[in-house]
Amino acid sequence: MTESQTGTMLESRTKEPLSHSLEDYLEAIVDLAGAPDAPIRAVDVATKLNVSKASVSKAITNLKEKGYAVQPYYGDITLTEKGYEYGSTIWRRHNLLYRFMTEAIGIDAETANYEACQIEHGISVESFKKWEEYLAKQGIVLDK
């Protein structure tokens, strides 16, 4: 197998991969925003992820340094095009995994949510694409 066939999401997406934690922040912002240019308050991200506002501030600083987010001093958070695309990819993976686990194989919602979060970070790009195609054939698709 080639490296591209076996590489995880973190290894195969970017030259400078994001941590799972930063991916979770991008995913949460995409989920809260619902649209590429929608501003999000840091307190809403903190509530969604059950973390402190200080943790959000640190994560947003990292995302800004890497070109994934924009936030004026004490202002709302918006994602760059790159940030929204990355976060949308993670959001999509999570939600398809969650739907598969709950709808197709009957895993309870809490367990499915936790395990989808674990898998979304580790599955390779190629494997997820094939898995997504399979799910579409089974009628499990996302509109977003």
PDB file of C-alpha atoms in Angstrom:
ATOM      1  CA  MET A   1       0.000   0.000   0.000  1.00  0.00           C
ATOM      2  CA  THR A   2       1.136   3.527  -0.704  1.00  0.00           C
ATOM      3  CA  GLU A   3       1.315   6.177   1.990  1.00  0.00           C
ATOM      4  CA  SER A   4      -1.720   7.929   0.504  1.00  0.00           C
ATOM      5  CA  GLN A   5      -3.715   4.732   0.871  1.00  0.00           C
ATOM      6  CA  THR A   6      -2.811   4.218   4.497  1.00  0.00           C
ATOM      7  CA  GLY A   7      -2.396   7.795   5.720  1.00  0.00           C
ATOM      8  CA  THR A   8      -4.805   8.992   8.336  1.00  0.00           C
ATOM      9  CA  MET A   9      -6.778  12.184   7.986  1.00  0.00           C
ATOM     10  CA  LEU A  10      -4.115  14.059   9.920  1.00  0.00           C
ATOM     11  CA  GLU A  11      -1.295  12.703   7.770  1.00  0.00           C
ATOM     12  CA  SER A  12      -2.934  13.077   4.382  1.00  0.00           C
ATOM     13  CA  ARG A  13      -4.817  16.389   4.496  1.00  0.00           C
ATOM     14  CA  THR A  14      -2.247  19.085   4.973  1.00  0.00           C
ATOM     15  CA  LYS A  15       1.457  19.721   5.268  1.00  0.00           C
ATOM     16  CA  GLU A  16       0.883  21.086   8.763  1.00  0.00           C
ATOM     17  CA  PRO A  17      -1.947  19.005  10.242  1.00  0.00           C
ATOM     18  CA  LEU A  18      -4.213  20.267  12.967  1.00  0.00           C
ATOM     19  CA  SER A  19      -4.625  18.488  16.268  1.00  0.00           C
ATOM     20  CA  HIS A  20      -7.843  16.643  16.973  1.00  0.00           C
ATOM     21  CA  SER A  21      -8.739  19.400  19.404  1.00  0.00           C
ATOM     22  CA  LEU A  22      -8.377  22.168  16.806  1.00  0.00           C
ATOM     23  CA  GLU A  23     -10.373  20.073  14.348  1.00  0.00           C
ATOM     24  CA  ASP A  24     -13.118  19.853  16.970  1.00  0.00           C
ATOM     25  CA  TYR A  25     -13.125  23.653  17.296  1.00  0.00           C
ATOM     26  CA  LEU A  26     -13.476  24.063  13.519  1.00  0.00           C
ATOM     27  CA  GLU A  27     -16.266  21.498  13.455  1.00  0.00           C
ATOM     28  CA  ALA A  28     -18.101  23.249  16.299  1.00  0.00           C
ATOM     29  CA  ILE A  29     -17.818  26.658  14.627  1.00  0.00           C
ATOM     30  CA  VAL A  30     -19.147  25.259  11.335  1.00  0.00           C
ATOM     31  CA  ASP A  31     -22.028  23.629  13.192  1.00  0.00           C
ATOM     32  CA  LEU A  32     -22.881  26.833  15.048  1.00  0.00           C
ATOM     33  CA  ALA A  33     -22.422  29.122  12.043  1.00  0.00           C
ATOM     34  CA  GLY A  34     -24.315  27.147   9.440  1.00  0.00           C
ATOM     35  CA  ALA A  35     -22.833  29.381   6.718  1.00  0.00           C
ATOM     36  CA  PRO A  36     -19.287  30.322   5.681  1.00  0.00           C
ATOM     37  CA  ASP A  37     -19.345  33.983   6.760  1.00  0.00           C
ATOM     38  CA  ALA A  38     -21.560  33.769   9.827  1.00  0.00           C
ATOM     39  CA  PRO A  39     -19.908  35.215  12.959  1.00  0.00           C
ATOM     40  CA  ILE A  40     -19.890  33.104  16.119  1.00  0.00           C
ATOM     41  CA  ARG A  41     -19.398  34.221  19.714  1.00  0.00           C
ATOM     42  CA  ALA A  42     -16.589  32.575  21.676  1.00  0.00           C
ATOM     43  CA  VAL A  43     -18.996  31.895  24.552  1.00  0.00           C
ATOM     44  CA  ASP A  44     -21.184  29.810  22.211  1.00  0.00           C
ATOM     45  CA  VAL A  45     -18.183  27.713  21.171  1.00  0.00           C
ATOM     46  CA  ALA A  46     -17.258  27.263  24.847  1.00  0.00           C
ATOM     47  CA  THR A  47     -20.783  26.124  25.673  1.00  0.00           C
ATOM     48  CA  LYS A  48     -20.972  23.720  22.728  1.00  0.00           C
ATOM     49  CA  LEU A  49     -17.637  22.071  23.531  1.00  0.00           C
ATOM     50  CA  ASN A  50     -18.054  22.318  27.312  1.00  0.00           C
ATOM     51  CA  VAL A  51     -14.757  24.178  27.700  1.00  0.00           C
ATOM     52  CA  SER A  52     -13.735  27.487  29.242  1.00  0.00           C
ATOM     53  CA  LYS A  53     -13.694  30.757  27.311  1.00  0.00           C
ATOM     54  CA  ALA A  54      -9.931  30.823  27.928  1.00  0.00           C
ATOM     55  CA  SER A  55      -9.592  27.482  26.129  1.00  0.00           C
ATOM     56  CA  VAL A  56     -11.577  28.863  23.202  1.00  0.00           C
ATOM     57  CA  SER A  57      -9.367  31.946  23.122  1.00  0.00           C
ATOM     58  CA  LYS A  58      -6.209  29.836  22.980  1.00  0.00           C
ATOM     59  CA  ALA A  59      -7.623  27.581  20.251  1.00  0.00           C
ATOM     60  CA  ILE A  60      -8.813  30.536  18.172  1.00  0.00           C
ATOM     61  CA  THR A  61      -5.381  32.129  18.472  1.00  0.00           C
ATOM     62  CA  ASN A  62      -3.871  28.927  17.051  1.00  0.00           C
ATOM     63  CA  LEU A  63      -6.462  28.758  14.271  1.00  0.00           C
ATOM     64  CA  LYS A  64      -5.837  32.419  13.380  1.00  0.00           C
ATOM     65  CA  GLU A  65      -2.066  31.832  13.232  1.00  0.00           C
ATOM     66  CA  LYS A  66      -2.634  28.932  10.828  1.00  0.00           C
ATOM     67  CA  GLY A  67      -5.021  30.919   8.634  1.00  0.00           C
ATOM     68  CA  TYR A  68      -8.237  29.093   9.539  1.00  0.00           C
ATOM     69  CA  ALA A  69     -10.053  31.800  11.508  1.00  0.00           C
ATOM     70  CA  VAL A  70     -10.409  35.548  11.879  1.00  0.00           C
ATOM     71  CA  GLN A  71     -11.346  37.389  15.057  1.00  0.00           C
ATOM     72  CA  PRO A  72     -10.937  41.076  15.734  1.00  0.00           C
ATOM     73  CA  TYR A  73      -9.915  42.032  19.250  1.00  0.00           C
ATOM     74  CA  TYR A  74     -12.775  40.841  21.478  1.00  0.00           C
ATOM     75  CA  GLY A  75     -14.965  40.327  18.406  1.00  0.00           C
ATOM     76  CA  ASP A  76     -16.880  37.421  16.977  1.00  0.00           C
ATOM     77  CA  ILE A  77     -15.147  34.494  15.287  1.00  0.00           C
ATOM     78  CA  THR A  78     -15.461  33.821  11.574  1.00  0.00           C
ATOM     79  CA  LEU A  79     -13.710  31.140   9.584  1.00  0.00           C
ATOM     80  CA  THR A  80     -11.617  31.768   6.516  1.00  0.00           C
ATOM     81  CA  GLU A  81     -12.546  29.880   3.357  1.00  0.00           C
ATOM     82  CA  LYS A  82      -9.847  27.341   4.237  1.00  0.00           C
ATOM     83  CA  GLY A  83     -11.167  27.057   7.804  1.00  0.00           C
ATOM     84  CA  TYR A  84     -14.764  26.614   6.735  1.00  0.00           C
ATOM     85  CA  GLU A  85     -13.819  23.962   4.184  1.00  0.00           C
ATOM     86  CA  TYR A  86     -11.733  22.033   6.717  1.00  0.00           C
ATOM     87  CA  GLY A  87     -14.365  22.322   9.446  1.00  0.00           C
ATOM     88  CA  SER A  88     -17.133  21.297   7.038  1.00  0.00           C
ATOM     89  CA  THR A  89     -15.179  18.174   6.134  1.00  0.00           C
ATOM     90  CA  ILE A  90     -14.893  17.200   9.793  1.00  0.00           C
ATOM     91  CA  TRP A  91     -18.553  18.096  10.425  1.00  0.00           C
ATOM     92  CA  ARG A  92     -19.642  15.960   7.476  1.00  0.00           C
ATOM     93  CA  ARG A  93     -17.557  12.991   8.599  1.00  0.00           C
ATOM     94  CA  HIS A  94     -18.902  13.197  12.130  1.00  0.00           C
ATOM     95  CA  ASN A  95     -22.522  13.435  11.066  1.00  0.00           C
ATOM     96  CA  LEU A  96     -22.348  10.615   8.525  1.00  0.00           C
ATOM     97  CA  LEU A  97     -20.604   8.382  11.052  1.00  0.00           C
ATOM     98  CA  TYR A  98     -23.186   9.292  13.683  1.00  0.00           C
ATOM     99  CA  ARG A  99     -26.119   8.601  11.358  1.00  0.00           C
ATOM    100  CA  PHE A 100     -24.638   5.266  10.297  1.00  0.00           C
ATOM    101  CA  MET A 101     -24.116   4.200  13.888  1.00  0.00           C
ATOM    102  CA  THR A 102     -27.556   5.254  15.100  1.00  0.00           C
ATOM    103  CA  GLU A 103     -29.712   4.486  12.034  1.00  0.00           C
ATOM    104  CA  ALA A 104     -28.013   1.515  10.408  1.00  0.00           C
ATOM    105  CA  ILE A 105     -26.612  -0.459  13.310  1.00  0.00           C
ATOM    106  CA  GLY A 106     -28.592   0.810  16.309  1.00  0.00           C
ATOM    107  CA  ILE A 107     -25.905   2.282  18.563  1.00  0.00           C
ATOM    108  CA  ASP A 108     -27.320   4.625  21.191  1.00  0.00           C
ATOM    109  CA  ALA A 109     -26.953   8.343  20.464  1.00  0.00           C
ATOM    110  CA  GLU A 110     -24.446   9.165  23.221  1.00  0.00           C
ATOM    111  CA  THR A 111     -22.089   6.319  22.305  1.00  0.00           C
ATOM    112  CA  ALA A 112     -22.444   7.030  18.592  1.00  0.00           C
ATOM    113  CA  ASN A 113     -21.612  10.713  19.102  1.00  0.00           C
ATOM    114  CA  TYR A 114     -18.486   9.892  21.114  1.00  0.00           C
ATOM    115  CA  GLU A 115     -17.261   7.193  18.740  1.00  0.00           C
ATOM    116  CA  ALA A 116     -17.988   9.246  15.609  1.00  0.00           C
ATOM    117  CA  CYS A 117     -15.772  11.953  17.100  1.00  0.00           C
ATOM    118  CA  GLN A 118     -12.964   9.444  17.583  1.00  0.00           C
ATOM    119  CA  ILE A 119     -13.210   7.944  14.095  1.00  0.00           C
ATOM    120  CA  GLU A 120     -13.607  11.247  12.200  1.00  0.00           C
ATOM    121  CA  HIS A 121     -10.008  12.171  13.000  1.00  0.00           C
ATOM    122  CA  GLY A 122      -8.375   8.899  12.068  1.00  0.00           C
ATOM    123  CA  ILE A 123      -9.987   7.606   8.908  1.00  0.00           C
ATOM    124  CA  SER A 124      -8.030   8.139   5.692  1.00  0.00           C
ATOM    125  CA  VAL A 125      -9.354  10.349   2.929  1.00  0.00           C
ATOM    126  CA  GLU A 126      -9.601   7.413   0.525  1.00  0.00           C
ATOM    127  CA  SER A 127     -11.350   5.130   3.003  1.00  0.00           C
ATOM    128  CA  PHE A 128     -13.867   7.793   3.957  1.00  0.00           C
ATOM    129  CA  LYS A 129     -14.685   8.512   0.309  1.00  0.00           C
ATOM    130  CA  LYS A 130     -15.441   4.831  -0.324  1.00  0.00           C
ATOM    131  CA  TRP A 131     -17.394   4.571   2.905  1.00  0.00           C
ATOM    132  CA  GLU A 132     -19.415   7.679   1.993  1.00  0.00           C
ATOM    133  CA  GLU A 133     -20.236   6.167  -1.417  1.00  0.00           C
ATOM    134  CA  TYR A 134     -21.410   2.986   0.294  1.00  0.00           C
ATOM    135  CA  LEU A 135     -23.604   4.937   2.712  1.00  0.00           C
ATOM    136  CA  ALA A 136     -25.183   6.862  -0.174  1.00  0.00           C
ATOM    137  CA  LYS A 137     -26.184   3.523  -1.721  1.00  0.00           C
ATOM    138  CA  GLN A 138     -27.806   2.660   1.628  1.00  0.00           C
ATOM    139  CA  GLY A 139     -29.734   5.935   1.645  1.00  0.00           C
ATOM    140  CA  ILE A 140     -27.686   7.630   4.358  1.00  0.00           C
ATOM    141  CA  VAL A 141     -26.726  11.067   3.037  1.00  0.00           C
ATOM    142  CA  LEU A 142     -26.409  14.613   4.356  1.00  0.00           C
ATOM    143  CA  ASP A 143     -27.908  17.730   2.836  1.00  0.00           C
ATOM    144  CA  LYS A 144     -25.249  20.103   4.198  1.00  0.00           C
TER     145      LYS A 144
END
